[in-house]
mmCIF file of C-alpha atoms in Angstrom:
data_model
loop_
_atom_site.group_PDB
_atom_site.id
_atom_site.type_symbol
_atom_site.label_atom_id
_atom_site.label_comp_id
_atom_site.label_asym_id
_atom_site.label_seq_id
_atom_site.Cartn_x
_atom_site.Cartn_y
_atom_site.Cartn_z
ATOM 1 C CA MET A 273 19.883 106.227 -56.954
ATOM 2 C CA GLY A 274 19.998 102.691 -55.573
ATOM 3 C CA THR A 275 18.068 100.782 -52.915
ATOM 4 C CA LEU A 276 19.662 99.246 -49.848
ATOM 5 C CA TYR A 277 17.704 96.503 -48.087
ATOM 6 C CA LEU A 278 18.588 95.899 -44.439
ATOM 7 C CA VAL A 279 17.258 92.585 -43.103
ATOM 8 C CA ARG A 280 17.287 91.472 -39.499
ATOM 9 C CA HIS A 281 18.127 87.814 -38.928
ATOM 10 C CA GLY A 282 15.411 85.206 -38.489
ATOM 11 C CA GLN A 283 14.261 84.025 -35.086
ATOM 12 C CA ALA A 284 17.267 82.832 -33.107
ATOM 13 C CA SER A 285 17.390 80.655 -29.984
ATOM 14 C CA PHE A 286 16.421 83.075 -27.212
ATOM 15 C CA GLY A 287 16.740 81.505 -23.770
ATOM 16 C CA ALA A 288 18.873 78.597 -25.021
ATOM 17 C CA ASP A 289 22.515 78.043 -24.092
ATOM 18 C CA ASP A 290 23.509 79.182 -27.578
ATOM 19 C CA TYR A 291 21.360 82.056 -28.839
ATOM 20 C CA ASP A 292 23.414 82.401 -32.020
ATOM 21 C CA GLN A 293 21.563 79.769 -34.053
ATOM 22 C CA LEU A 294 18.405 80.125 -36.088
ATOM 23 C CA SER A 295 15.408 78.256 -34.759
ATOM 24 C CA PRO A 296 13.446 76.100 -37.220
ATOM 25 C CA LEU A 297 10.965 78.991 -37.518
ATOM 26 C CA GLY A 298 13.845 81.410 -38.124
ATOM 27 C CA GLN A 299 14.955 79.255 -41.036
ATOM 28 C CA GLN A 300 11.431 79.277 -42.469
ATOM 29 C CA GLN A 301 11.094 83.058 -42.060
ATOM 30 C CA SER A 302 14.347 83.605 -43.942
ATOM 31 C CA GLN A 303 13.500 81.241 -46.760
ATOM 32 C CA ARG A 304 10.030 82.774 -47.058
ATOM 33 C CA LEU A 305 11.538 86.257 -47.550
ATOM 34 C CA GLY A 306 13.683 84.908 -50.380
ATOM 35 C CA GLN A 307 10.661 83.245 -51.976
ATOM 36 C CA TYR A 308 8.684 86.485 -51.709
ATOM 37 C CA TRP A 309 11.420 88.500 -53.387
ATOM 38 C CA ARG A 310 11.800 85.926 -56.150
ATOM 39 C CA ALA A 311 8.055 86.027 -56.851
ATOM 40 C CA ARG A 312 8.087 89.835 -56.832
ATOM 41 C CA TRP A 313 11.173 90.444 -58.964
ATOM 42 C CA GLY A 314 11.552 87.226 -60.976
ATOM 43 C CA GLU A 315 14.673 87.095 -63.114
ATOM 44 C CA GLY A 316 15.478 90.701 -62.195
ATOM 45 C CA LEU A 317 16.371 89.745 -58.647
ATOM 46 C CA ARG A 318 20.024 90.577 -58.031
ATOM 47 C CA PHE A 319 22.187 92.543 -55.638
ATOM 48 C CA ASP A 320 25.328 94.481 -56.463
ATOM 49 C CA ALA A 321 26.613 93.556 -53.000
ATOM 50 C CA VAL A 322 25.538 91.364 -50.081
ATOM 51 C CA LEU A 323 27.085 92.214 -46.708
ATOM 52 C CA THR A 324 26.561 90.231 -43.512
ATOM 53 C CA GLY A 325 28.140 90.207 -40.104
ATOM 54 C CA SER A 326 30.060 87.134 -38.990
ATOM 55 C CA LEU A 327 27.489 85.887 -36.449
ATOM 56 C CA ARG A 328 26.009 82.485 -37.245
ATOM 57 C CA ARG A 329 22.402 83.666 -37.121
ATOM 58 C CA GLN A 330 23.174 86.382 -39.669
ATOM 59 C CA VAL A 331 25.020 84.061 -42.052
ATOM 60 C CA GLN A 332 22.367 81.347 -41.688
ATOM 61 C CA THR A 333 19.648 83.900 -42.463
ATOM 62 C CA TRP A 334 21.423 84.851 -45.677
ATOM 63 C CA HIS A 335 21.871 81.212 -46.686
ATOM 64 C CA HIS A 336 18.181 80.386 -46.219
ATOM 65 C CA LEU A 337 17.106 83.651 -47.875
ATOM 66 C CA ALA A 338 19.372 82.949 -50.845
ATOM 67 C CA GLU A 339 18.000 79.417 -51.105
ATOM 68 C CA GLY A 340 14.437 80.724 -51.235
ATOM 69 C CA ALA A 341 15.360 83.397 -53.762
ATOM 70 C CA GLY A 342 17.520 81.188 -55.961
ATOM 71 C CA LEU A 343 20.548 83.434 -55.477
ATOM 72 C CA PRO A 344 24.232 82.455 -55.256
ATOM 73 C CA LEU A 345 25.651 82.408 -51.721
ATOM 74 C CA GLU A 346 28.434 84.937 -52.336
ATOM 75 C CA ARG A 347 28.644 87.598 -49.635
ATOM 76 C CA THR A 348 31.092 89.986 -48.039
ATOM 77 C CA GLU A 349 31.642 89.510 -44.330
ATOM 78 C CA TRP A 350 31.514 92.848 -42.508
ATOM 79 C CA PRO A 351 32.216 92.552 -38.751
ATOM 80 C CA GLY A 352 30.825 96.054 -38.214
ATOM 81 C CA LEU A 353 27.378 94.531 -38.776
ATOM 82 C CA ASN A 354 27.695 92.213 -35.774
ATOM 83 C CA GLU A 355 25.271 92.705 -32.903
ATOM 84 C CA TYR A 356 26.298 94.002 -29.498
ATOM 85 C CA ASP A 357 26.673 91.350 -26.758
ATOM 86 C CA SER A 358 23.427 91.611 -24.809
ATOM 87 C CA HIS A 359 24.808 89.575 -21.902
ATOM 88 C CA ALA A 360 27.760 91.953 -21.568
ATOM 89 C CA VAL A 361 25.463 94.961 -21.810
ATOM 90 C CA ILE A 362 23.241 93.677 -19.010
ATOM 91 C CA ALA A 363 26.218 92.644 -16.864
ATOM 92 C CA ALA A 364 27.557 96.190 -17.096
ATOM 93 C CA VAL A 365 24.544 97.446 -15.123
ATOM 94 C CA HIS A 366 23.583 94.253 -13.243
ATOM 95 C CA PRO A 367 26.694 92.209 -12.404
ATOM 96 C CA ASP A 368 24.812 89.442 -10.565
ATOM 97 C CA PRO A 369 23.795 86.413 -12.670
ATOM 98 C CA LEU A 370 20.230 86.392 -13.941
ATOM 99 C CA PRO A 371 18.019 83.311 -14.285
ATOM 100 C CA LYS A 372 16.948 82.282 -17.757
ATOM 101 C CA PRO A 373 14.124 84.522 -19.035
ATOM 102 C CA ASP A 374 11.643 81.652 -19.026
ATOM 103 C CA THR A 375 8.703 83.426 -17.377
ATOM 104 C CA PRO A 376 6.900 86.630 -18.394
ATOM 105 C CA GLU A 377 8.365 88.538 -15.429
ATOM 106 C CA ARG A 378 11.934 87.345 -16.122
ATOM 107 C CA TYR A 379 11.473 88.210 -19.800
ATOM 108 C CA ARG A 380 10.391 91.739 -18.885
ATOM 109 C CA GLN A 381 13.304 92.058 -16.447
ATOM 110 C CA HIS A 382 15.760 91.013 -19.175
ATOM 111 C CA PHE A 383 14.571 93.745 -21.513
ATOM 112 C CA ARG A 384 14.337 96.402 -18.786
ATOM 113 C CA LEU A 385 17.985 95.798 -17.955
ATOM 114 C CA LEU A 386 18.951 95.631 -21.625
ATOM 115 C CA ARG A 387 17.323 99.011 -22.267
ATOM 116 C CA GLU A 388 19.154 100.517 -19.281
ATOM 117 C CA GLY A 389 22.480 98.988 -20.288
ATOM 118 C CA LEU A 390 22.215 100.146 -23.889
ATOM 119 C CA SER A 391 21.316 103.682 -22.830
ATOM 120 C CA ARG A 392 24.277 103.903 -20.457
ATOM 121 C CA TRP A 393 26.679 102.352 -22.996
ATOM 122 C CA MET A 394 25.615 104.882 -25.618
ATOM 123 C CA ALA A 395 26.067 107.698 -23.125
ATOM 124 C CA GLY A 396 29.574 106.460 -22.275
ATOM 125 C CA ASP A 397 28.664 105.751 -18.637
ATOM 126 C CA VAL A 398 29.574 102.047 -18.829
ATOM 127 C CA GLN A 399 31.811 99.939 -21.064
ATOM 128 C CA PRO A 400 30.566 96.321 -21.419
ATOM 129 C CA VAL A 401 33.385 93.780 -21.255
ATOM 130 C CA GLY A 402 34.616 92.590 -24.638
ATOM 131 C CA MET A 403 32.604 95.140 -26.623
ATOM 132 C CA PRO A 404 33.661 98.186 -28.618
ATOM 133 C CA SER A 405 32.759 101.649 -27.445
ATOM 134 C CA HIS A 406 29.496 102.918 -28.853
ATOM 135 C CA THR A 407 31.487 105.322 -31.035
ATOM 136 C CA ASP A 408 33.349 102.387 -32.606
ATOM 137 C CA PHE A 409 30.122 100.373 -32.915
ATOM 138 C CA LEU A 410 28.549 103.267 -34.823
ATOM 139 C CA ARG A 411 31.643 103.541 -37.012
ATOM 140 C CA GLY A 412 31.335 99.863 -37.957
ATOM 141 C CA VAL A 413 27.742 100.370 -39.083
ATOM 142 C CA THR A 414 28.358 103.598 -41.006
ATOM 143 C CA SER A 415 31.361 102.058 -42.749
ATOM 144 C CA ALA A 416 28.999 99.462 -44.270
ATOM 145 C CA LEU A 417 26.657 102.231 -45.433
ATOM 146 C CA ALA A 418 29.591 104.097 -46.993
ATOM 147 C CA HIS A 419 30.773 100.920 -48.755
ATOM 148 C CA VAL A 420 27.362 100.565 -50.409
ATOM 149 C CA GLN A 421 27.429 104.191 -51.542
ATOM 150 C CA THR A 422 30.833 103.861 -53.180
ATOM 151 C CA HIS A 423 30.520 100.359 -54.668
ATOM 152 C CA CYS A 424 26.865 99.920 -55.647
ATOM 153 C CA GLN A 425 24.490 101.552 -58.108
ATOM 154 C CA GLY A 426 21.450 99.269 -58.016
ATOM 155 C CA ASN A 427 20.222 97.015 -55.212
ATOM 156 C CA ALA A 428 22.332 96.088 -52.191
ATOM 157 C CA LEU A 429 21.569 93.908 -49.176
ATOM 158 C CA LEU A 430 22.761 93.980 -45.573
ATOM 159 C CA VAL A 431 21.843 91.031 -43.328
ATOM 160 C CA SER A 432 22.443 91.993 -39.743
ATOM 161 C CA SER A 433 20.737 92.347 -36.352
ATOM 162 C CA GLY A 434 18.441 94.756 -34.560
ATOM 163 C CA GLY A 435 21.185 96.857 -32.997
ATOM 164 C CA PRO A 436 23.131 97.711 -36.167
ATOM 165 C CA ILE A 437 19.960 98.235 -38.226
ATOM 166 C CA ALA A 438 18.418 100.529 -35.599
ATOM 167 C CA THR A 439 21.739 102.369 -35.352
ATOM 168 C CA ALA A 440 21.782 102.851 -39.133
ATOM 169 C CA VAL A 441 18.229 104.220 -39.123
ATOM 170 C CA ALA A 442 18.921 106.621 -36.239
ATOM 171 C CA HIS A 443 22.091 107.784 -38.018
ATOM 172 C CA VAL A 444 20.310 108.428 -41.298
ATOM 173 C CA LEU A 445 17.525 110.314 -39.495
ATOM 174 C CA GLN A 446 20.082 112.240 -37.422
ATOM 175 C CA ALA A 447 18.137 111.114 -34.360
ATOM 176 C CA PRO A 448 19.596 110.961 -30.835
ATOM 177 C CA PRO A 449 21.247 107.652 -29.855
ATOM 178 C CA GLN A 450 18.399 106.852 -27.447
ATOM 179 C CA MET A 451 16.099 106.566 -30.458
ATOM 180 C CA ALA A 452 18.213 103.620 -31.657
ATOM 181 C CA VAL A 453 17.403 101.781 -28.407
ATOM 182 C CA GLU A 454 13.659 102.158 -28.937
ATOM 183 C CA LEU A 455 13.881 101.205 -32.621
ATOM 184 C CA ASN A 456 16.034 98.205 -31.777
ATOM 185 C CA LEU A 457 13.631 96.740 -29.231
ATOM 186 C CA ARG A 458 10.745 96.829 -31.734
ATOM 187 C CA ILE A 459 12.337 95.331 -34.828
ATOM 188 C CA ARG A 460 10.973 91.959 -35.889
ATOM 189 C CA ASN A 461 12.745 88.878 -37.216
ATOM 190 C CA THR A 462 13.447 89.054 -40.987
ATOM 191 C CA ALA A 463 11.936 92.550 -41.040
ATOM 192 C CA VAL A 464 12.989 94.610 -44.055
ATOM 193 C CA THR A 465 14.159 98.217 -43.836
ATOM 194 C CA GLU A 466 14.782 100.154 -47.065
ATOM 195 C CA PHE A 467 17.092 103.062 -47.772
ATOM 196 C CA HIS A 468 17.410 104.869 -51.066
ATOM 197 C CA PHE A 469 21.007 105.913 -51.504
ATOM 198 C CA SER A 470 23.109 108.181 -53.665
ATOM 199 C CA PRO A 471 26.790 109.082 -53.394
ATOM 200 C CA ARG A 472 25.759 111.909 -51.045
ATOM 201 C CA ARG A 473 23.198 110.409 -48.686
ATOM 202 C CA HIS A 474 20.955 107.586 -47.536
ATOM 203 C CA THR A 475 17.213 108.237 -47.205
ATOM 204 C CA LEU A 476 14.869 106.067 -45.134
ATOM 205 C CA MET A 477 11.921 104.707 -47.151
ATOM 206 C CA THR A 478 10.495 101.892 -44.973
ATOM 207 C CA TYR A 479 11.288 100.440 -41.561
ATOM 208 C CA ASN A 480 10.575 97.055 -39.953
ATOM 209 C CA SER A 481 8.213 95.771 -42.647
ATOM 210 C CA LEU A 482 7.196 92.136 -43.160
ATOM 211 C CA PRO A 483 5.578 91.982 -46.614
ATOM 212 C CA HIS A 484 6.520 88.306 -46.925
ATOM 213 C CA LEU A 485 4.453 87.424 -43.837
ATOM 214 C CA ASP A 486 1.343 89.461 -44.652
ATOM 215 C CA GLU A 487 -0.666 86.546 -45.993
ATOM 216 C CA LEU A 488 -2.854 84.610 -43.556
ATOM 217 C CA PRO A 489 -0.802 81.355 -43.496
ATOM 218 C CA TYR A 490 2.255 83.248 -42.233
ATOM 219 C CA ARG A 491 0.827 85.676 -39.686
ATOM 220 C CA ASP A 492 1.756 83.508 -36.712
ATOM 221 C CA TRP A 493 5.377 83.524 -37.956
ATOM 222 C CA VAL A 494 5.928 87.081 -36.638
ATOM 223 C CA THR A 495 8.513 87.076 -33.817
ATOM 224 C CA TYR A 496 10.844 89.516 -32.080
ATOM 225 C CA THR A 497 13.748 87.412 -30.783
#
């Protein structure tokens, strides 16, 4: 039985013109996780496979994590681990342009609409422009899980985003799709989720943990976007 670690990207640039870049704090979060793993595992730190999506924030997270851990940068790019397009999801249920979420009320409105859009996309009621169907999105995530089962025996790592990780957890738990929405909106930046896996199944062991930020100097590094 092996262990699959699923890591959400570090803090990105929420509210900026280009969200798909790590913030300076996101870079620090990612490097800190690598440092934590290196201190925990020492010379035994290795992964049979590292899979990331193609989004910049995912790849940058892996690069900073690898730097902190002292690992080579080799990875396999897996587009099925890319996040959904939140702007397209919201536009599917609210076609009018929204102002930047730069106040508490606008922030809450953004996530109310995102929750509604995700729920309706999963139910097949809307199809956001430029996105796969939810069935195809799920297939992209489960294909990564299957790849780990067939190609890995020890540790494996997926660096992705909240949507794919929450989808993977809901799939493994055989939970309804709506559960993935709630899991997704609570996952923190660089949070670690662990599955034990065998050729037959994945089993959830931990979800959304931040052991690398538990110490007092890092507790204000906890973010959600």
